[in-house]
Amino acid sequence: MELATAILAWSVSSICRNLVSNDSWGICPRHDISTELRGRLSADAQIFLPGSIEFSQATERWSALSAPSANIVVVPSVESDVAETVKYANTQGISYLAVSSGHGSITTLRKFRNGIEIWLNHLSSVEIAADGSTAKIGGGTLSKTITDALWAQGKQTVTGACECVSLLGPGLGGGHGFLQGRYGLVSDQFVSMNIVLADGELHTIDAKSDLWWAVQGAGHNFGIVTSVTSKIYDIQYPYWAYESFIFTGDQVETVYDSINKYHLRNGTPPVDIMSYSLFLNIADIDREKPVILLFVLQEGVKVVDPVYTEPFHNLRPISTTATSGTYVDLSSWIGNTLTSPPCQKIGLVNTLFPIDLQSYDLSAQRKVYDLFASVTQQTSALNGSAVFFEGYPVQGVKVIPSDQTAVPFRASNLLISPFILYAPSPAAPELDKIAADLGGRMRQILHEGSGQEDLLAYVNYAFGDETEKNWYGYDKWRQDRLKALKKKYDPLGKFSFYAPIV
């Protein structure tokens, strides 16, 4: 009887910890979590509860599939608010998840249920140091805010290509960007950071810390970064130009053969060129088959050098466009501004199936195109999907030794991602399976065509069914080092919702 009573008491305690603020059964001890938290936070911090417009806005997700679920939202006003929230949650046995823009779509986030969301959007700031070599950036600051603030002072740094994501969301997983050919990944710019660890303490770490290696590539697993000091640079090449091309699907082989020859150039792509292409359905152009949309962007010019575009003009595309501007125009050219459709949170499922490659295998490209065309035509709900082929310049990434950070993909030349988009439907529960099967099959075709033994899946795009080796590298020393650091800094696995190490 005593054992049964003890088990029941433990069960009730566990339920109450998970309910956080909703106790419809009336079995939990009454205490007002929002009031208790309020007493710990700064005067300008905010707390949102279910049922409020603010709570709905704070918990909106870019992808509706396997979304995390919070029962209370804390909006820190100062960095110490994050530490106090984590300390309080630890004492109550409540889980917590830091959120900036809410664009993480990995399905492992579904494990976060009924906890405290720490919404970092008010920790938005850009403070340039007196010597102009670094900037301190708030943990929730969006890429556009950073780009605009630095540009106004004649500066720039590496950020993600989408205006609506934060710096640190992608940065903790490496972070690709337009300027990486010059300066490396987003994480390569980090000089120091303020981070709340699993014990609830706010620490400042830099290269002298053993944790520094891990937060550059696997940082989601170790804490909540409340601010980061990053390298910034004088603007050397303000002008950019681009040309875009649209091709029909019968030109898959010739288009990607030309990209291999004139852009990738046997693994030595030019530092000032980015090629970005997609398979997608545009009914106004072709009602039966997807088309190929190719962007060629060049830094430091007002017209793209014909050596990089003439081969594609020779293929007689359906249409072409060309323009020029400055670095701050790039996101608008490829459709990734704050107001562009890809940045909106409108209840759709958005999933990615990334793979890093060295070059395009033409046979695999054809098979992927044909499979994509077949399934999206047969299943009209998936018609808004695409396949992304991102060819960033790589010099600044590859110059950094591969063992210097937890980033495992420095030797790669391409980031490819089948992107499956659809509206969730209770009337069609099989759609999730069809979508995941399509994304997985396309990735597998690309992997088999590459001849690579290892499948590296960029952690910031990950679907969630990958392994730790896919996310963080196959080298045993990498896995051992990450697990040892996890055991040291987060032994209870408080930060294990996004692509967890263990």
XYZ file of C-alpha atoms in Angstrom:
502
model
C 0.000 0.000 0.000
C 2.804 2.415 0.897
C 4.532 1.631 -2.399
C 1.331 2.235 -4.357
C 0.802 5.541 -2.533
C 4.345 6.627 -3.297
C 3.960 5.729 -6.970
C 0.666 7.628 -7.152
C 2.242 10.682 -5.499
C 5.140 10.603 -7.952
C 2.726 10.274 -10.888
C 0.628 13.235 -9.757
C 3.782 15.294 -9.219
C 4.996 14.443 -12.703
C 1.626 15.317 -14.264
C 1.518 18.630 -12.420
C 5.002 19.569 -13.561
C 3.999 18.941 -17.165
C 0.673 20.739 -16.970
C 2.393 23.991 -15.951
C -0.675 26.233 -16.086
C -3.603 24.049 -17.192
C -5.029 21.771 -14.514
C -8.441 20.823 -15.749
C -8.545 17.799 -13.436
C -8.056 19.846 -10.269
C -5.545 17.374 -8.819
C -2.504 19.669 -8.627
C -1.491 21.933 -5.742
C -2.610 25.469 -6.521
C 0.132 27.951 -7.193
C 0.244 30.768 -9.695
C 3.297 30.145 -11.844
C 2.985 33.444 -13.672
C 2.956 35.332 -10.358
C 5.910 33.357 -9.031
C 7.852 34.021 -12.221
C 6.880 37.691 -12.264
C 8.567 38.179 -8.922
C 11.856 36.962 -10.385
C 11.878 38.988 -13.607
C 12.743 42.546 -14.568
C 10.015 45.177 -14.675
C 9.749 45.143 -18.483
C 9.665 41.368 -18.901
C 6.342 39.948 -20.080
C 4.407 36.738 -19.476
C 1.756 35.454 -21.893
C -0.824 32.797 -21.073
C -2.963 30.609 -23.360
C -6.013 32.346 -24.718
C -4.325 35.699 -25.299
C -3.467 37.136 -28.701
C 0.103 37.653 -27.499
C 0.449 33.971 -26.567
C -0.790 32.928 -30.006
C 1.677 35.255 -31.717
C 4.562 34.072 -29.568
C 3.886 30.379 -30.200
C 3.199 30.554 -33.947
C 5.459 28.233 -35.909
C 6.658 28.329 -39.489
C 5.912 24.614 -39.815
C 2.810 23.016 -38.334
C 4.277 19.500 -38.315
C 5.433 18.172 -34.927
C 5.437 21.683 -33.472
C 6.501 22.231 -29.845
C 3.768 23.015 -27.328
C 4.089 25.601 -24.536
C 1.684 26.423 -21.713
C 3.261 29.727 -20.793
C 5.512 32.220 -22.584
C 8.155 34.368 -20.923
C 9.448 37.348 -22.899
C 12.765 38.451 -21.359
C 13.563 42.148 -21.302
C 17.160 41.692 -20.160
C 19.533 38.758 -20.357
C 19.225 37.921 -16.656
C 15.498 37.239 -17.194
C 16.481 34.150 -19.157
C 18.637 32.901 -16.307
C 15.896 33.500 -13.740
C 13.343 31.675 -15.876
C 15.607 28.653 -16.254
C 16.375 28.589 -12.522
C 12.686 28.730 -11.677
C 11.775 26.025 -14.203
C 14.514 23.778 -12.802
C 13.111 24.080 -9.282
C 9.638 23.138 -10.554
C 10.751 20.363 -12.883
C 9.325 22.197 -15.888
C 10.889 21.959 -19.343
C 11.800 25.080 -21.329
C 12.585 26.007 -24.898
C 14.170 29.180 -26.276
C 12.560 30.576 -29.432
C 13.598 33.492 -31.622
C 11.735 33.600 -34.951
C 10.065 30.175 -34.702
C 11.313 28.854 -38.040
C 12.935 25.659 -36.765
C 11.011 22.804 -38.394
C 12.805 19.694 -37.131
C 10.358 17.081 -35.854
C 12.354 16.411 -32.668
C 10.768 19.622 -31.339
C 7.532 17.678 -30.807
C 9.093 16.296 -27.617
C 8.673 19.700 -26.006
C 5.221 19.570 -24.451
C 3.486 21.837 -21.934
C 6.581 23.755 -20.851
C 7.827 27.330 -20.743
C 8.678 29.012 -24.026
C 11.349 31.679 -23.634
C 10.667 34.069 -26.504
C 13.791 36.078 -27.225
C 12.317 38.644 -29.606
C 12.797 41.553 -27.178
C 16.504 40.742 -26.872
C 17.024 42.506 -30.177
C 19.979 44.866 -30.414
C 23.118 45.660 -32.401
C 25.906 47.520 -30.591
C 29.034 48.246 -32.623
C 32.276 48.316 -30.632
C 34.316 51.514 -30.521
C 37.053 50.019 -32.702
C 34.515 48.930 -35.343
C 35.736 45.324 -35.489
C 32.917 43.615 -33.583
C 29.269 44.056 -32.655
C 27.336 42.742 -29.685
C 24.082 41.271 -30.985
C 21.048 40.350 -28.885
C 19.982 36.707 -28.794
C 16.703 37.274 -30.644
C 17.886 39.744 -33.279
C 16.706 39.000 -36.808
C 19.051 38.949 -39.797
C 17.417 41.965 -41.438
C 17.796 44.057 -38.278
C 21.493 43.219 -38.177
C 22.097 43.832 -41.870
C 20.321 47.194 -41.839
C 21.977 48.408 -38.621
C 25.469 47.508 -39.804
C 24.921 48.768 -43.354
C 23.974 52.190 -42.044
C 27.431 52.347 -40.429
C 29.332 51.058 -43.451
C 29.649 47.559 -41.976
C 28.426 44.027 -42.638
C 28.757 40.486 -41.352
C 27.674 36.984 -42.284
C 23.977 36.310 -41.634
C 21.502 33.815 -43.020
C 19.952 34.487 -46.436
C 16.411 34.897 -45.034
C 15.518 38.219 -43.420
C 12.980 36.625 -41.078
C 15.310 34.253 -39.196
C 17.529 35.254 -36.310
C 21.305 35.295 -36.373
C 21.672 32.706 -33.636
C 19.043 30.209 -34.792
C 21.139 29.172 -37.804
C 24.407 30.392 -36.274
C 24.441 27.771 -33.521
C 24.305 25.118 -36.251
C 26.959 26.770 -38.426
C 24.894 29.121 -40.569
C 25.281 29.639 -44.318
C 25.209 33.123 -45.838
C 25.997 35.220 -48.902
C 29.320 36.439 -47.473
C 30.688 33.079 -46.376
C 33.110 32.917 -49.293
C 34.928 35.907 -47.791
C 34.528 35.340 -44.071
C 33.230 31.838 -43.296
C 30.013 30.705 -41.663
C 27.879 32.686 -39.230
C 29.407 30.743 -36.325
C 32.924 31.525 -37.564
C 32.275 35.175 -36.722
C 31.635 34.521 -33.013
C 34.147 36.122 -30.649
C 32.323 35.541 -27.361
C 28.810 34.928 -26.120
C 26.618 35.182 -23.064
C 24.908 31.860 -22.506
C 22.570 30.486 -19.867
C 23.572 26.924 -19.115
C 21.436 24.122 -17.728
C 22.176 25.197 -14.137
C 20.479 28.522 -14.805
C 23.663 30.572 -14.499
C 24.567 33.220 -17.074
C 28.132 32.721 -18.307
C 30.346 34.589 -20.757
C 32.422 32.175 -22.829
C 34.957 32.494 -25.624
C 37.735 30.464 -27.208
C 39.282 29.805 -23.795
C 36.290 27.639 -22.818
C 36.125 23.964 -23.767
C 32.464 24.576 -24.634
C 33.411 27.063 -27.369
C 34.142 24.275 -29.847
C 30.666 22.761 -29.399
C 28.545 25.922 -29.569
C 29.869 26.519 -33.082
C 27.888 23.814 -34.855
C 25.974 21.993 -32.094
C 25.056 24.956 -29.898
C 21.355 24.143 -29.597
C 22.338 21.327 -27.244
C 24.128 23.362 -24.588
C 22.256 26.472 -23.519
C 20.367 29.631 -24.391
C 22.554 32.303 -25.971
C 21.316 35.681 -24.801
C 23.838 37.718 -26.797
C 26.864 37.168 -28.997
C 29.811 39.323 -29.952
C 30.606 38.781 -33.635
C 33.196 40.020 -36.079
C 32.033 42.704 -38.475
C 33.708 44.102 -41.575
C 33.970 47.275 -43.614
C 31.847 47.060 -46.747
C 34.271 46.351 -49.590
C 31.862 45.436 -52.363
C 28.537 47.246 -51.955
C 27.178 46.422 -55.390
C 25.705 43.094 -56.466
C 24.029 41.920 -59.666
C 22.006 38.899 -60.650
C 20.524 37.128 -63.625
C 17.750 34.575 -63.396
C 16.751 31.904 -65.894
C 13.762 29.593 -66.270
C 14.194 26.285 -68.085
C 11.879 23.403 -68.907
C 12.421 20.018 -67.296
C 13.957 18.440 -70.407
C 17.053 20.577 -69.760
C 17.935 19.194 -66.309
C 21.150 17.550 -67.480
C 22.444 20.475 -69.526
C 21.662 23.075 -66.842
C 23.422 21.206 -64.031
C 26.293 20.120 -66.237
C 26.866 23.827 -66.945
C 26.733 24.680 -63.224
C 29.324 21.962 -62.564
C 31.608 23.323 -65.286
C 31.266 27.083 -64.949
C 30.359 27.624 -61.280
C 31.647 24.675 -59.229
C 34.761 24.304 -61.424
C 36.018 21.026 -59.919
C 35.576 22.208 -56.343
C 37.067 25.672 -56.807
C 34.061 27.960 -57.276
C 34.690 31.707 -57.592
C 34.542 33.640 -54.324
C 32.152 36.231 -55.713
C 29.542 33.947 -57.331
C 26.520 32.202 -55.848
C 24.271 29.900 -57.850
C 20.856 29.145 -56.428
C 18.317 27.001 -58.235
C 15.037 25.205 -57.709
C 12.726 22.612 -59.179
C 9.216 23.989 -58.697
C 5.781 23.978 -60.268
C 4.703 27.175 -62.056
C 1.405 26.439 -63.787
C 1.487 29.659 -65.826
C 4.624 28.359 -67.535
C 4.097 24.591 -67.616
C 0.909 22.964 -66.360
C 2.266 19.437 -66.677
C 5.824 19.514 -65.352
C 8.010 21.461 -62.920
C 10.432 24.045 -64.264
C 13.997 24.899 -63.273
C 14.564 28.368 -61.831
C 18.213 29.449 -61.655
C 19.694 32.559 -60.023
C 23.291 33.622 -60.651
C 24.387 36.318 -58.192
C 27.721 38.144 -58.291
C 29.345 40.384 -55.712
C 31.044 43.670 -56.548
C 29.537 44.291 -59.985
C 26.550 45.953 -61.632
C 26.305 43.342 -64.388
C 27.079 39.641 -63.887
C 30.213 38.630 -65.779
C 29.080 36.819 -68.968
C 31.545 34.006 -68.299
C 29.102 32.822 -65.621
C 25.863 33.457 -67.528
C 26.554 33.002 -71.237
C 26.495 29.172 -70.998
C 22.909 29.408 -69.719
C 21.812 31.905 -72.348
C 23.107 29.421 -74.913
C 20.640 26.834 -73.558
C 17.761 29.076 -74.712
C 15.808 29.477 -71.468
C 12.091 30.254 -71.457
C 12.774 33.605 -69.835
C 15.523 35.647 -68.230
C 15.718 38.660 -65.960
C 18.624 40.774 -64.788
C 19.138 43.622 -62.376
C 21.637 45.163 -60.002
C 21.597 46.750 -56.569
C 23.401 46.390 -53.267
C 23.912 43.667 -50.701
C 20.711 44.638 -48.873
C 18.694 43.736 -51.995
C 19.767 40.088 -52.133
C 16.961 38.613 -50.028
C 14.332 40.368 -52.129
C 15.839 39.006 -55.340
C 15.535 35.385 -54.209
C 12.211 35.897 -52.403
C 13.263 35.721 -48.745
C 12.229 39.098 -47.304
C 10.191 39.613 -44.145
C 7.043 39.939 -46.254
C 7.789 37.186 -48.795
C 5.604 34.044 -48.742
C 8.432 31.725 -47.565
C 8.785 33.763 -44.355
C 5.117 33.666 -43.361
C 3.557 31.540 -40.623
C 0.146 30.583 -41.971
C -0.393 27.083 -40.614
C 1.349 25.141 -43.380
C 3.696 22.207 -43.024
C 7.209 23.121 -44.231
C 9.771 20.333 -44.102
C 13.281 19.955 -45.508
C 15.469 16.926 -46.230
C 19.009 18.324 -46.532
C 22.130 16.725 -47.913
C 25.605 18.181 -48.479
C 27.321 17.292 -51.767
C 30.424 18.078 -53.801
C 28.894 18.390 -57.267
C 25.785 17.543 -59.258
C 25.395 13.971 -60.479
C 23.389 14.392 -63.674
C 21.683 11.015 -63.484
C 20.578 11.695 -59.906
C 19.325 15.147 -60.867
C 17.153 13.584 -63.566
C 15.774 10.924 -61.210
C 14.967 13.516 -58.557
C 13.259 15.747 -61.102
C 11.160 12.891 -62.477
C 10.133 11.688 -59.011
C 9.294 15.220 -57.890
C 7.248 15.800 -61.035
C 5.384 12.524 -60.696
C 4.406 12.787 -57.044
C 3.519 16.488 -57.014
C 1.324 16.008 -60.081
C -0.374 12.941 -58.602
C -0.804 14.515 -55.153
C -1.985 18.054 -55.790
C -1.706 18.972 -52.094
C 2.095 18.829 -52.501
C 2.139 21.042 -55.606
C 3.680 23.980 -53.720
C 6.795 21.982 -52.845
C 10.243 22.523 -54.373
C 13.798 21.218 -54.412
C 16.446 23.753 -53.374
C 19.998 23.673 -54.763
C 22.216 26.177 -52.932
C 25.712 26.858 -54.210
C 27.352 29.340 -51.861
C 31.008 30.350 -52.279
C 33.082 28.183 -49.955
C 36.600 29.631 -49.614
C 36.011 31.250 -46.246
C 34.418 28.056 -44.916
C 37.114 25.676 -46.069
C 40.051 27.766 -44.879
C 39.134 27.017 -41.257
C 40.462 23.617 -40.076
C 37.659 21.047 -39.799
C 38.565 20.159 -36.223
C 38.376 23.764 -34.998
C 34.587 23.725 -34.474
C 31.735 21.216 -34.254
C 30.669 22.057 -37.836
C 31.124 18.797 -39.795
C 30.490 19.908 -43.408
C 33.349 22.276 -44.274
C 34.540 20.180 -47.225
C 31.157 20.333 -49.009
C 30.395 22.545 -52.009
C 26.597 22.279 -52.188
C 23.611 22.311 -49.861
C 20.633 20.532 -51.421
C 17.211 20.249 -49.803
C 13.971 18.754 -51.024
C 11.362 21.102 -49.538
C 7.904 19.633 -49.002
C 5.079 22.107 -48.381
C 1.404 21.395 -47.818
C -1.610 22.331 -45.735
C -2.263 19.783 -42.975
C -5.621 18.073 -43.347
C -7.461 15.920 -40.789
C -9.318 14.452 -43.762
C -6.034 13.243 -45.296
C -3.848 11.880 -42.466
C -1.823 9.885 -44.989
C -0.432 13.150 -46.411
C 2.282 13.364 -43.753
C 3.564 9.933 -44.765
C 3.427 10.670 -48.498
C 5.311 13.937 -47.965
C 7.999 12.414 -45.751
C 8.410 9.519 -48.171
C 8.892 11.895 -51.110
C 11.472 14.026 -49.300
C 13.353 10.987 -48.037
C 13.383 9.241 -51.404
C 14.725 12.304 -53.208
C 17.483 12.704 -50.618
C 18.383 9.020 -50.935
C 18.640 9.305 -54.730
C 21.013 12.257 -54.338
C 23.098 10.390 -51.786
C 23.398 7.280 -53.942
C 24.337 9.372 -56.952
C 27.031 11.235 -55.046
C 29.181 8.194 -54.361
C 29.698 9.521 -50.832
C 29.674 6.989 -48.015
C 28.486 9.479 -45.394
C 25.224 11.413 -45.557
C 25.680 14.838 -43.999
C 22.407 16.596 -43.215
C 22.699 20.309 -42.409
C 21.304 20.479 -38.886
C 19.471 23.773 -39.407
C 17.402 22.215 -42.217
C 17.067 18.748 -40.706
C 13.788 16.865 -40.954
C 14.257 14.958 -37.705
C 14.606 11.327 -38.762
C 18.374 11.647 -39.252
C 21.034 10.310 -36.877
C 23.503 12.187 -34.710
C 26.200 11.240 -37.219
C 24.191 12.801 -40.064
C 23.908 16.070 -38.093
C 27.281 16.298 -36.371
C 29.686 14.156 -38.369
C 30.795 10.546 -38.580
C 34.198 10.897 -36.926
C 34.239 9.008 -33.638
C 36.243 11.770 -31.991
C 33.515 14.286 -32.862
C 30.757 12.193 -31.357
C 32.836 11.390 -28.266
C 33.745 15.032 -27.708
C 30.158 16.224 -28.049
C 28.837 13.576 -25.686
C 31.519 14.332 -23.103
C 30.674 18.041 -23.203
C 26.968 17.246 -23.007
C 27.555 15.121 -19.926
C 29.607 17.913 -18.338
C 27.365 20.896 -19.092
C 23.885 19.368 -19.441
C 23.883 15.990 -17.696
C 20.088 15.981 -17.276
C 19.432 16.774 -20.933
C 17.588 20.048 -20.404
C 18.547 21.186 -23.922
C 17.549 18.116 -25.911
C 14.656 19.176 -28.109
C 16.511 20.396 -31.205
C 18.591 17.710 -32.952
C 19.667 16.197 -29.613
C 23.123 14.740 -29.152
C 21.739 12.110 -26.788
